[in-house]
Tab-separated table of C-alpha atoms in Angstrom:
chain	number	residue	atom	x	y	z
A	975	MET	CA	149.750	163.111	109.502
A	976	ASP	CA	149.895	160.751	112.468
A	977	GLU	CA	146.358	161.716	113.350
A	978	LEU	CA	145.198	160.950	109.786
A	979	PHE	CA	146.828	157.521	109.857
A	980	PHE	CA	145.206	156.909	113.218
A	981	TYR	CA	141.755	157.713	111.914
A	982	ILE	CA	142.321	155.669	108.733
A	983	GLY	CA	143.475	152.690	110.813
A	984	LEU	CA	140.581	153.048	113.215
A	985	ALA	CA	138.120	153.287	110.320
A	986	ALA	CA	139.654	150.176	108.696
A	987	ILE	CA	139.382	148.223	111.958
A	988	ALA	CA	135.783	149.411	112.450
A	989	ALA	CA	134.873	148.464	108.851
A	990	LEU	CA	136.440	145.012	109.239
A	991	VAL	CA	134.678	144.306	112.528
A	992	PHE	CA	131.436	145.688	111.073
A	993	ILE	CA	131.572	143.332	108.055
A	994	LEU	CA	132.512	140.342	110.239
A	995	TYR	CA	129.615	141.149	112.530
A	996	LEU	CA	127.196	141.395	109.583
A	997	ILE	CA	128.408	138.056	108.182
A	998	LYS	CA	127.940	136.300	111.519
A	999	ALA	CA	124.592	137.993	112.222
A	1000	GLU	CA	123.195	137.146	108.758
A	1001	ARG	CA	124.426	133.528	109.047
A	1002	TYR	CA	122.997	133.124	112.544
A	1003	CYS	CA	119.612	134.603	111.605
A	1004	ALA	CA	119.447	132.354	108.532
A	1005	GLY	CA	119.589	129.395	110.941
A	1006	LEU	CA	116.555	130.700	112.826
A	1007	LEU	CA	114.494	132.269	110.059
A	1008	ALA	CA	114.501	130.888	106.533
A	1009	PRO	CA	116.019	133.472	104.122
A	1010	LYS	CA	113.930	134.758	101.242
A	1011	TRP	CA	116.951	135.484	99.068
A	1012	ARG	CA	120.069	133.658	98.019
A	1013	LYS	CA	122.890	133.798	100.528
A	1014	ARG	CA	125.111	136.057	98.372
A	1015	ASN	CA	122.301	138.488	97.567
A	1016	ALA	CA	121.169	138.657	101.182
A	1017	PHE	CA	124.711	139.403	102.363
A	1018	LEU	CA	125.312	142.155	99.734
A	1019	PHE	CA	122.018	143.787	100.626
A	1020	SER	CA	122.812	143.548	104.335
A	1021	VAL	CA	126.254	145.180	103.924
A	1022	THR	CA	124.941	147.957	101.667
A	1023	PHE	CA	121.841	148.649	103.741
A	1024	ASN	CA	123.581	148.619	107.123
A	1025	THR	CA	126.559	150.668	105.904
A	1026	ALA	CA	124.217	153.350	104.627
A	1027	LEU	CA	122.225	153.164	107.888
A	1028	ALA	CA	125.317	153.448	110.073
A	1029	ALA	CA	126.662	156.387	108.047
A	1030	GLY	CA	123.339	158.168	108.266
A	1031	LEU	CA	123.008	157.688	112.018
A	1032	LEU	CA	126.604	158.806	112.652
A	1033	TYR	CA	126.744	161.943	110.544
A	1034	LEU	CA	123.172	163.218	110.457
A	1035	ASN	CA	122.452	165.558	113.337
A	1036	PHE	CA	119.289	163.857	114.623
A	1037	PRO	CA	118.130	163.693	118.242
A	1038	VAL	CA	119.165	160.484	119.977
A	1039	VAL	CA	115.550	159.296	120.336
A	1040	LEU	CA	114.992	159.661	116.588
A	1041	LYS	CA	118.251	157.815	115.821
A	1042	LEU	CA	117.257	154.865	118.019
A	1043	ILE	CA	113.732	154.715	116.564
A	1044	LEU	CA	115.128	154.875	113.019
A	1045	LEU	CA	117.602	152.105	113.865
A	1046	TYR	CA	114.876	149.790	115.178
A	1047	VAL	CA	112.507	150.510	112.274
A	1048	ALA	CA	115.377	149.838	109.850
A	1049	LEU	CA	116.171	146.512	111.587
A	1050	LEU	CA	112.528	145.475	111.378
A	1051	PHE	CA	112.396	146.442	107.702
A	1052	GLU	CA	115.591	144.507	106.925
A	1053	PHE	CA	114.390	141.354	108.723
A	1054	GLN	CA	110.987	141.525	107.068
A	1055	LEU	CA	112.590	141.955	103.662
A	1056	VAL	CA	115.353	139.352	103.928
A	1057	PHE	CA	113.864	136.599	106.107
A	1058	GLN	CA	110.708	134.525	106.207
A	1059	GLY	CA	108.827	134.341	109.478
A	1060	LYS	CA	105.788	135.418	111.404
A	1061	PRO	CA	105.693	139.023	112.674
A	1062	ALA	CA	106.158	137.846	116.299
A	1063	GLU	CA	109.292	135.899	115.329
A	1064	ILE	CA	110.787	138.822	113.409
A	1065	LEU	CA	109.931	141.216	116.250
A	1066	PHE	CA	111.708	138.947	118.741
A	1067	VAL	CA	114.898	138.325	116.751
A	1068	SER	CA	115.286	141.965	115.690
A	1069	GLY	CA	114.551	143.044	119.262
A	1070	VAL	CA	117.399	140.856	120.552
A	1071	PHE	CA	119.832	142.637	118.244
A	1072	MET	CA	118.438	146.022	119.210
A	1073	PHE	CA	118.804	145.240	122.913
A	1074	HIS	CA	122.473	144.299	122.550
A	1075	ILE	CA	123.256	147.368	120.451
A	1076	MET	CA	121.693	149.768	122.979
A	1077	ASN	CA	122.831	148.067	126.157
A	1078	ILE	CA	126.422	147.418	125.052
A	1079	LYS	CA	126.715	151.057	124.008
A	1080	LEU	CA	125.303	152.118	127.406
A	1081	PHE	CA	127.708	149.785	129.206
A	1082	LEU	CA	130.802	151.025	127.348
A	1083	SER	CA	129.701	154.679	127.492
A	1084	SER	CA	129.469	154.497	131.300
A	1085	LEU	CA	133.002	153.071	131.462
A	1086	TYR	CA	134.340	155.798	129.128
A	1087	ILE	CA	132.590	158.519	131.177
A	1088	MET	CA	134.194	157.249	134.366
A	1089	ALA	CA	137.615	156.669	132.783
A	1090	PHE	CA	137.926	159.984	130.905
A	1091	GLU	CA	135.697	162.196	133.100
A	1092	VAL	CA	133.383	163.131	130.231
A	1093	LYS	CA	131.088	166.002	131.176
A	1094	SER	CA	128.349	165.858	128.488
A	1095	VAL	CA	127.162	163.977	125.413
A	1096	GLN	CA	128.241	166.804	123.106
A	1097	GLU	CA	131.734	166.844	124.560
A	1098	PHE	CA	131.933	163.075	124.268
A	1099	GLU	CA	130.775	162.907	120.624
A	1100	ASP	CA	133.248	165.642	119.589
A	1101	ASP	CA	136.142	163.731	121.145
A	1102	PHE	CA	138.194	161.231	119.093
A	1103	ARG	CA	137.606	158.684	121.833
A	1104	TYR	CA	133.994	158.473	120.732
A	1105	ASN	CA	135.107	156.802	117.503
A	1106	ILE	CA	137.128	154.347	119.583
A	1107	LEU	CA	133.983	153.730	121.629
A	1108	LEU	CA	131.919	152.920	118.510
A	1109	THR	CA	134.624	150.561	117.251
A	1110	THR	CA	134.680	148.863	120.660
A	1111	VAL	CA	130.879	148.573	120.576
A	1112	LEU	CA	131.136	146.759	117.219
A	1113	LEU	CA	133.851	144.487	118.547
A	1114	LEU	CA	131.877	143.663	121.670
A	1115	LEU	CA	128.725	143.042	119.600
A	1116	PHE	CA	130.691	140.556	117.519
A	1117	LEU	CA	132.048	138.805	120.635
A	1118	PHE	CA	128.604	138.713	122.270
A	1119	LEU	CA	127.124	137.138	119.115
A	1120	GLU	CA	129.978	134.624	119.032
A	1121	ALA	CA	129.339	133.689	122.673
A	1122	PHE	CA	125.561	133.681	122.165
A	1123	GLU	CA	125.920	131.271	119.230
A	1124	LYS	CA	128.330	129.035	121.145
A	1125	PHE	CA	126.473	128.766	124.449
A	1126	THR	CA	122.862	128.903	123.245
A	1127	ASP	CA	121.494	125.880	121.423
A	1128	GLN	CA	119.872	127.119	118.204
A	1129	ARG	CA	117.325	124.296	118.314
A	1130	SER	CA	116.156	125.575	121.706
A	1131	ILE	CA	115.610	129.050	120.258
A	1132	GLN	CA	113.689	127.487	117.348
A	1133	LEU	CA	111.464	125.747	119.904
A	1134	LEU	CA	110.940	129.151	121.575
A	1135	LEU	CA	109.964	130.701	118.223
A	1136	LYS	CA	107.362	127.956	117.738
A	1137	ASN	CA	105.948	128.327	121.261
A	1138	ARG	CA	103.434	131.157	121.042
A	1139	GLY	CA	103.016	131.722	124.766
A	1140	GLN	CA	106.722	131.714	125.661
A	1141	LEU	CA	107.593	133.813	122.592
A	1142	LEU	CA	105.043	136.393	123.719
A	1143	PHE	CA	106.548	136.394	127.237
A	1144	ALA	CA	110.148	136.738	125.987
A	1145	THR	CA	109.284	139.402	123.425
A	1146	SER	CA	107.207	141.432	125.915
A	1147	SER	CA	109.985	141.327	128.530
A	1148	MET	CA	112.606	142.310	125.974
A	1149	GLN	CA	110.557	145.162	124.515
A	1150	LEU	CA	109.980	146.576	127.984
A	1151	ILE	CA	113.749	146.521	128.530
A	1152	ASN	CA	114.313	148.167	125.156
A	1153	LEU	CA	111.736	150.829	125.967
A	1154	TYR	CA	113.475	151.512	129.269
A	1155	LEU	CA	116.828	151.832	127.468
A	1156	LEU	CA	115.256	154.269	125.024
A	1157	LEU	CA	113.809	156.404	127.849
A	1158	LEU	CA	117.159	156.238	129.668
A	1159	SER	CA	118.979	157.491	126.573
A	1160	ILE	CA	116.524	160.385	126.227
A	1161	SER	CA	116.732	161.284	129.926
A	1162	TYR	CA	120.525	161.456	130.145
A	1163	ASN	CA	121.207	162.821	126.692
A	1164	GLY	CA	121.010	166.490	127.609
A	1165	GLN	CA	122.313	166.291	131.173
A	1166	ALA	CA	125.791	166.881	132.519
A	1167	TYR	CA	127.633	163.685	133.402
A	1168	THR	CA	129.035	163.015	136.844
A	1169	SER	CA	130.826	160.002	138.269
A	1170	LEU	CA	127.581	159.105	140.047
A	1171	THR	CA	125.690	159.245	136.741
A	1172	ALA	CA	128.265	157.020	135.081
A	1173	LEU	CA	128.084	154.529	137.974
A	1174	PHE	CA	124.297	154.457	137.744
A	1175	LEU	CA	124.417	153.835	133.982
A	1176	PHE	CA	127.019	151.094	134.435
A	1177	CYS	CA	125.008	149.293	137.124
A	1178	THR	CA	121.814	149.690	135.093
A	1179	SER	CA	123.388	148.150	131.989
A	1180	VAL	CA	124.676	145.178	134.024
A	1181	LEU	CA	121.268	144.668	135.649
A	1182	LEU	CA	119.537	144.888	132.284
A	1183	PHE	CA	121.844	142.202	130.920
A	1184	GLY	CA	120.819	140.051	133.898
A	1185	ALA	CA	117.103	140.792	133.414
A	1186	PHE	CA	117.218	140.078	129.685
A	1187	TYR	CA	119.098	136.781	129.954
A	1188	THR	CA	117.017	135.633	132.944
A	1189	SER	CA	113.740	136.066	131.058
A	1190	PHE	CA	115.283	134.700	127.870
A	1191	ARG	CA	116.639	131.536	129.557
A	1192	HIS	CA	113.338	131.018	131.370
A	1193	ALA	CA	111.395	131.220	128.087
A	1194	VAL	CA	113.865	128.890	126.363
A	1195	LYS	CA	113.771	126.327	129.197
A	1196	MET	CA	109.959	126.387	129.291
A	1197	SER	CA	109.809	125.978	125.507
A	1198	VAL	CA	112.223	123.045	125.616
A	1199	MET	CA	110.289	121.440	128.468
A	1200	MET	CA	106.982	121.897	126.677
A	1201	GLY	CA	108.577	120.572	123.501
A	1202	TYR	CA	109.687	117.447	125.368
A	1203	GLN	CA	106.219	117.184	126.880
A	1204	ALA	CA	104.572	117.416	123.463
A	1205	LYS	CA	107.036	114.866	122.078
A	1206	SER	CA	106.341	112.585	125.029
A	1207	LEU	CA	102.580	112.812	124.468
A	1208	SER	CA	103.106	112.148	120.760
A	1209	LEU	CA	105.269	109.107	121.530
A	1210	GLU	CA	102.729	107.952	124.086
A	1211	HIS	CA	99.960	108.254	121.489
A	1212	LYS	CA	102.062	106.384	118.921
A	1213	LEU	CA	102.876	103.687	121.468
A	1214	GLU	CA	99.197	103.308	122.334
A	1215	GLN	CA	98.383	103.158	118.622
A	1216	SER	CA	101.075	100.484	118.195
A	1217	TYR	CA	99.594	98.463	121.071
A	1218	GLN	CA	96.157	98.864	119.476
A	1219	ASN	CA	97.517	97.678	116.114
A	1220	ILE	CA	99.178	94.711	117.810
A	1221	ARG	CA	95.924	93.818	119.588
A	1222	GLU	CA	93.998	94.124	116.350
A	1223	LEU	CA	96.606	92.003	114.595
A	1224	GLN	CA	96.440	89.401	117.333
A	1225	ASP	CA	92.655	89.440	117.169
A	1226	SER	CA	92.744	89.021	113.405
A	1227	VAL	CA	94.978	85.949	113.823
A	1228	PHE	CA	92.424	84.331	116.129
A	1229	ILE	CA	89.189	85.542	114.481
A	1230	ASP	CA	87.224	83.746	111.776
A	1231	ALA	CA	86.825	86.215	108.880
A	1232	LEU	CA	83.282	85.141	107.925
A	1233	THR	CA	81.480	84.710	111.253
A	1234	GLY	CA	83.520	87.005	113.547
A	1235	VAL	CA	83.877	84.289	116.235
A	1236	HIS	CA	87.194	82.743	117.241
A	1237	ASN	CA	88.884	80.438	114.760
A	1238	ARG	CA	90.317	76.892	115.008
A	1239	LYS	CA	93.790	78.139	116.031
A	1240	TYR	CA	92.359	79.975	119.020
A	1241	GLY	CA	90.175	77.038	120.002
A	1242	MET	CA	93.029	74.557	119.969
A	1243	GLU	CA	95.375	76.858	121.966
A	1244	LYS	CA	92.624	77.641	124.487
A	1245	LEU	CA	91.828	73.929	124.884
A	1246	GLU	CA	95.519	73.184	125.389
A	1247	ARG	CA	95.727	75.846	128.144
A	1248	LEU	CA	92.640	74.411	129.847
A	1249	LEU	CA	94.243	70.984	129.877
A	1250	GLU	CA	97.363	72.476	131.537
A	1251	GLU	CA	95.276	74.068	134.311
A	1252	ALA	CA	93.816	72.238	137.307
A	1253	ALA	CA	90.179	73.392	137.031
A	1254	PRO	CA	87.550	71.157	135.346
A	1255	PHE	CA	85.893	72.177	132.056
A	1256	THR	CA	83.415	71.038	129.438
A	1257	VAL	CA	83.532	71.216	125.654
A	1258	CYS	CA	80.535	71.403	123.361
A	1259	PHE	CA	81.140	70.361	119.761
A	1260	LEU	CA	78.415	71.548	117.362
A	1261	ASP	CA	77.683	70.948	113.696
A	1262	ILE	CA	75.290	72.933	111.517
A	1263	ASP	CA	72.840	70.507	109.930
A	1264	HIS	CA	72.321	70.365	106.171
A	1265	LEU	CA	74.791	73.159	105.276
A	1266	LYS	CA	75.877	71.345	102.102
A	1267	GLN	CA	72.285	70.965	100.923
A	1268	VAL	CA	71.644	74.691	101.559
A	1269	ASN	CA	74.750	75.589	99.513
A	1270	ASP	CA	73.714	73.300	96.677
A	1271	LYS	CA	70.097	74.464	96.595
A	1272	TYR	CA	70.268	78.151	97.501
A	1273	GLY	CA	73.917	79.039	96.741
A	1274	HIS	CA	76.954	79.755	98.857
A	1275	GLY	CA	75.707	83.241	99.718
A	1276	GLU	CA	72.757	81.726	101.559
A	1277	GLY	CA	75.090	79.127	103.100
A	1278	ASP	CA	77.256	81.950	104.458
A	1279	ARG	CA	74.160	83.636	105.907
A	1280	TYR	CA	73.275	80.341	107.597
A	1281	LEU	CA	76.776	80.112	109.108
A	1282	VAL	CA	76.789	83.736	110.339
A	1283	SER	CA	73.309	83.387	111.881
A	1284	ALA	CA	74.330	80.188	113.645
A	1285	ALA	CA	77.480	81.836	115.007
A	1286	ASP	CA	75.426	84.794	116.293
A	1287	ILE	CA	73.065	82.432	118.119
A	1288	LEU	CA	75.980	80.545	119.719
A	1289	GLU	CA	77.603	83.759	120.901
A	1290	GLY	CA	74.291	84.935	122.365
A	1291	VAL	CA	73.532	81.644	124.168
A	1292	PHE	CA	77.103	80.874	125.306
A	1293	ARG	CA	77.768	84.456	126.405
A	1294	GLY	CA	81.077	84.737	128.280
A	1295	PHE	CA	82.467	81.522	126.785
A	1296	PRO	CA	84.698	81.371	123.697
A	1297	VAL	CA	82.891	80.162	120.573
A	1298	CYS	CA	85.279	78.854	117.871
A	1299	ARG	CA	84.606	77.919	114.287
A	1300	MET	CA	86.701	74.828	113.699
A	1301	GLY	CA	86.136	74.805	109.952
A	1302	GLY	CA	83.270	74.320	107.515
A	1303	ASP	CA	80.071	73.751	109.527
A	1304	GLU	CA	81.712	72.800	112.847
A	1305	PHE	CA	81.906	74.907	115.995
A	1306	LEU	CA	83.559	74.336	119.379
A	1307	VAL	CA	82.492	76.012	122.632
A	1308	LEU	CA	84.845	75.850	125.624
A	1309	LEU	CA	83.163	76.093	129.045
A	1310	PRO	CA	85.576	76.303	132.028
A	1311	ASP	CA	84.126	75.382	135.466
A	1312	THR	CA	80.904	74.184	133.834
A	1313	THR	CA	79.237	70.782	134.339
A	1314	GLU	CA	77.995	68.602	131.530
A	1315	GLU	CA	74.380	69.213	132.617
A	1316	GLN	CA	74.847	72.998	132.430
A	1317	ALA	CA	76.426	72.722	129.001
A	1318	GLU	CA	73.585	70.437	127.841
A	1319	LYS	CA	71.012	73.048	128.862
A	1320	LEU	CA	72.845	75.790	126.933
A	1321	ALA	CA	73.171	73.591	123.845
A	1322	ARG	CA	69.431	72.859	123.883
A	1323	ASN	CA	68.726	76.604	124.106
A	1324	ALA	CA	70.910	77.142	121.060
A	1325	CYS	CA	68.982	74.478	119.146
A	1326	GLU	CA	65.678	76.100	120.106
A	1327	ASN	CA	66.879	79.519	118.972
A	1328	MET	CA	67.979	78.083	115.631
A	1329	LYS	CA	64.415	76.974	114.934
A	1330	SER	CA	63.230	80.592	115.169
A	1331	LEU	CA	65.411	81.783	112.264
A	1332	PRO	CA	63.179	83.026	109.352
A	1333	PHE	CA	64.636	80.717	106.685
A	1334	SER	CA	62.738	78.698	104.071
A	1335	TYR	CA	64.524	75.581	105.290
A	1336	ALA	CA	64.774	74.155	108.836
A	1337	PRO	CA	68.034	75.355	110.447
A	1338	SER	CA	69.315	73.197	113.307
A	1339	PHE	CA	72.367	72.094	115.298
A	1340	SER	CA	73.728	68.702	116.256
A	1341	TYR	CA	76.014	68.636	119.251
A	1342	GLY	CA	78.195	66.465	121.444
A	1343	ILE	CA	79.325	67.340	124.974
A	1344	VAL	CA	82.344	66.017	126.887
A	1345	SER	CA	83.455	66.999	130.398
A	1346	GLN	CA	86.982	66.839	131.770
A	1347	GLY	CA	87.648	66.621	135.492
A	1348	GLN	CA	90.731	67.460	137.518
A	1349	GLU	CA	92.180	63.969	136.913
A	1350	ARG	CA	92.979	64.860	133.301
A	1351	GLU	CA	92.170	61.352	132.143
A	1352	LYS	CA	91.796	62.417	128.469
A	1353	GLY	CA	94.124	64.298	126.108
A	1354	MET	CA	93.127	66.914	123.556
A	1355	ALA	CA	92.701	64.481	120.667
A	1356	ALA	CA	90.625	62.083	122.787
A	1357	ILE	CA	88.324	64.899	123.995
A	1358	LEU	CA	87.675	66.178	120.469
A	1359	GLN	CA	87.185	62.674	119.105
A	1360	GLU	CA	84.708	61.771	121.816
A	1361	ALA	CA	82.798	65.040	121.357
A	1362	ASP	CA	82.702	64.483	117.619
A	1363	GLN	CA	81.376	60.926	118.082
A	1364	ARG	CA	78.665	62.147	120.465
A	1365	MET	CA	77.743	64.894	118.020
A	1366	TYR	CA	77.280	62.342	115.183
A	1367	ALA	CA	75.329	60.057	117.492
A	1368	TYR	CA	72.995	63.021	118.252
A	1369	LYS	CA	72.685	63.823	114.532
A	1370	LYS	CA	71.859	60.178	113.715
A	1371	ALA	CA	69.272	60.061	116.491
A	1372	GLN	CA	67.628	63.294	115.259
A	1373	SER	CA	67.493	62.129	111.622
A	1374	GLY	CA	66.414	58.571	112.508
């Protein structure tokens, strides 16, 4: 009777630990791989499927190699059925569970062999202590999963699952370890156990834990580092794009929409900066002749073409100097470190180039030039006024 109560109690403990392990495993996997089913349905399927699987593996008299293969195939089937994910991701996550199941069982079996002087697998499986071993395996699996969840950042594992190269490395390393565990189980299944055998199995299981977690941590760290690198490059690209947008915005503030040259705001700020500096400069104030008559006779579309053509000529002649449209038909060219004679020559070139435009009317410029020395004897308003007066004097002389 006592023995019956013992087995019932042990079975109840094993069932409780088994269900707790399934709950935690299903919840943890749902954080890595999106579930295909509702949470309740996935859990009921998991309990039913794994209970049937565990019962079959325990009570069917299959060779150990067949049991392990069936277990892994069943895990792959369950993951493929319950969770969404690429085959490589499912292979990795299911392989992690398979590794812990096999290696924890190997670790505890070696301790039981040394503690109870077990002579063979058959003797061990026929002993009541084997049921205690299986319950301890379940308990240790639960504790390992608890520790794994606590000390391993799930976001890091998600980065690993997205990193194809590191996922391949981690999965390959793990599958080699699992294959070695499978071959080890086959090799020692039919042999007599000795204390030396048990010590070898114990040391092997500890070393395999070290090998697995070393390769796993390396893959996770590399994935995290590459994730940070990708994020850094993305931020760098966004920052560069922001700088580009700022530059374009700044340009748009200082660019005349019709002609594409600088606008009045830019010209006034640039002239103010030149006045604050010590170097001499010259300004050339230009006016497009007869723009109003062209607008009245040919329309504003032709007037705009006249303006754009004039601006293109000024930019070509005064290359390297800022050309600014001050409004309407007026332009201002700022020429740092340039004498009045040099500016006069450039202005005449611009006038000559205007004559070559293929228009039905006679396009031309009028201009006025003013130089400012280091003495800064004139202010901004005086410079512009004098240039404007000289420009109108030139226009009057040309029309007279």
